C-alpha angles and dihedrals in degrees: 000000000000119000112228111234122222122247126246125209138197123205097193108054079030086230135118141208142179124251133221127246134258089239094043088072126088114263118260088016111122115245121210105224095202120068122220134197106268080205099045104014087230115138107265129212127254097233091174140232096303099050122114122186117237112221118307085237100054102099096179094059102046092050091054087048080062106046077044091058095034086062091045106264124141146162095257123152135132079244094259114097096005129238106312122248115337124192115239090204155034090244097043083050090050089047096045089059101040080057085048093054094050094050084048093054091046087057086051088052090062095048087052101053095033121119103226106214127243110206136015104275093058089042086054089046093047094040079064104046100032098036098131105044081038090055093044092063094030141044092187092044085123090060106030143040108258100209118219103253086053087071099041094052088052096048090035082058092047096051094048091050081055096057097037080059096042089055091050087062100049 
């Protein structure tokens, strides 16, 4: 079997490469982690297995790779299914997290209007109605009471990782 190497990409000199494995390397012989541009020696970003460069002389798409990888989105997948939805423009990007942060707010909303239970018998009761909001702020929601605020400072931080991105963008 042969393991599939990331590609590397360098938004200077606008050209990628793949990079070699860990385990390809020889044992006891000392790995750089960071990747740097063979051409203009500046650190280069780990696009991933499923990324493939525009033309190097397609400047708009590669600046749009950029803003892409900037706001944390890369071409990562174990090669099965591929990355997941990917914006082909800035608008479409802009777009894809203003839906996010909707999607966020209306998560603050139930916790807002959410009753927080009391005792352990509501708590049962709402562990089976509320599993998966309640999963998506705890990973102990089973066992414990997840309070209110707890929510709405987790969905309050994922909204504002959405606008600092978004800003980023624009």
């Amino acid at each position: 079997m042969v393991p599939y190497k990331s590609h590397y990409a360098c938004f200077n000199c606008r050209k990628t490469f793949k990079r070699r494995l860990i385990n390809d390397i020889k044992r006891g012989e000392k790995s750089v982690l960071e990747a740097k541009c063979p051409q203009c020696a500046e650190l280069m970003a780990n696009m991933g297995l499923d990324f493939e460069s525009p033309k190097k002389d397609d400047l708009k798409k590669w600046e749009h790779i950029k803003s892409l990888y900037s706001v944390g989105i890369g071409f990562h997948s174990c090669g099965c299914s591929g990355p997941g939805y990917i914006p082909n423009s800035k608008e479409k990007l802009i777009e894809y997290f203003d839906e996010l942060r909707g999607i966020y707010l209306k998560n603050i909303d139930f916790w807002r209007s959410r009753i927080e239970p009391a005792n352990k018998q509501e708590k049962d009761k709402d562990y089976q109605k509320n599993w998966l909001e309640l999963g998506k702020v705890s990973s102990n929601s089973k066992k414990e009471i997840v309070k209110n605020q707890q929510g709405i400072i987790f969905w309050l931080e994922k909204v504002k990782e959405i606008e600092s991105k978004i800003s980023l963008i624009k």
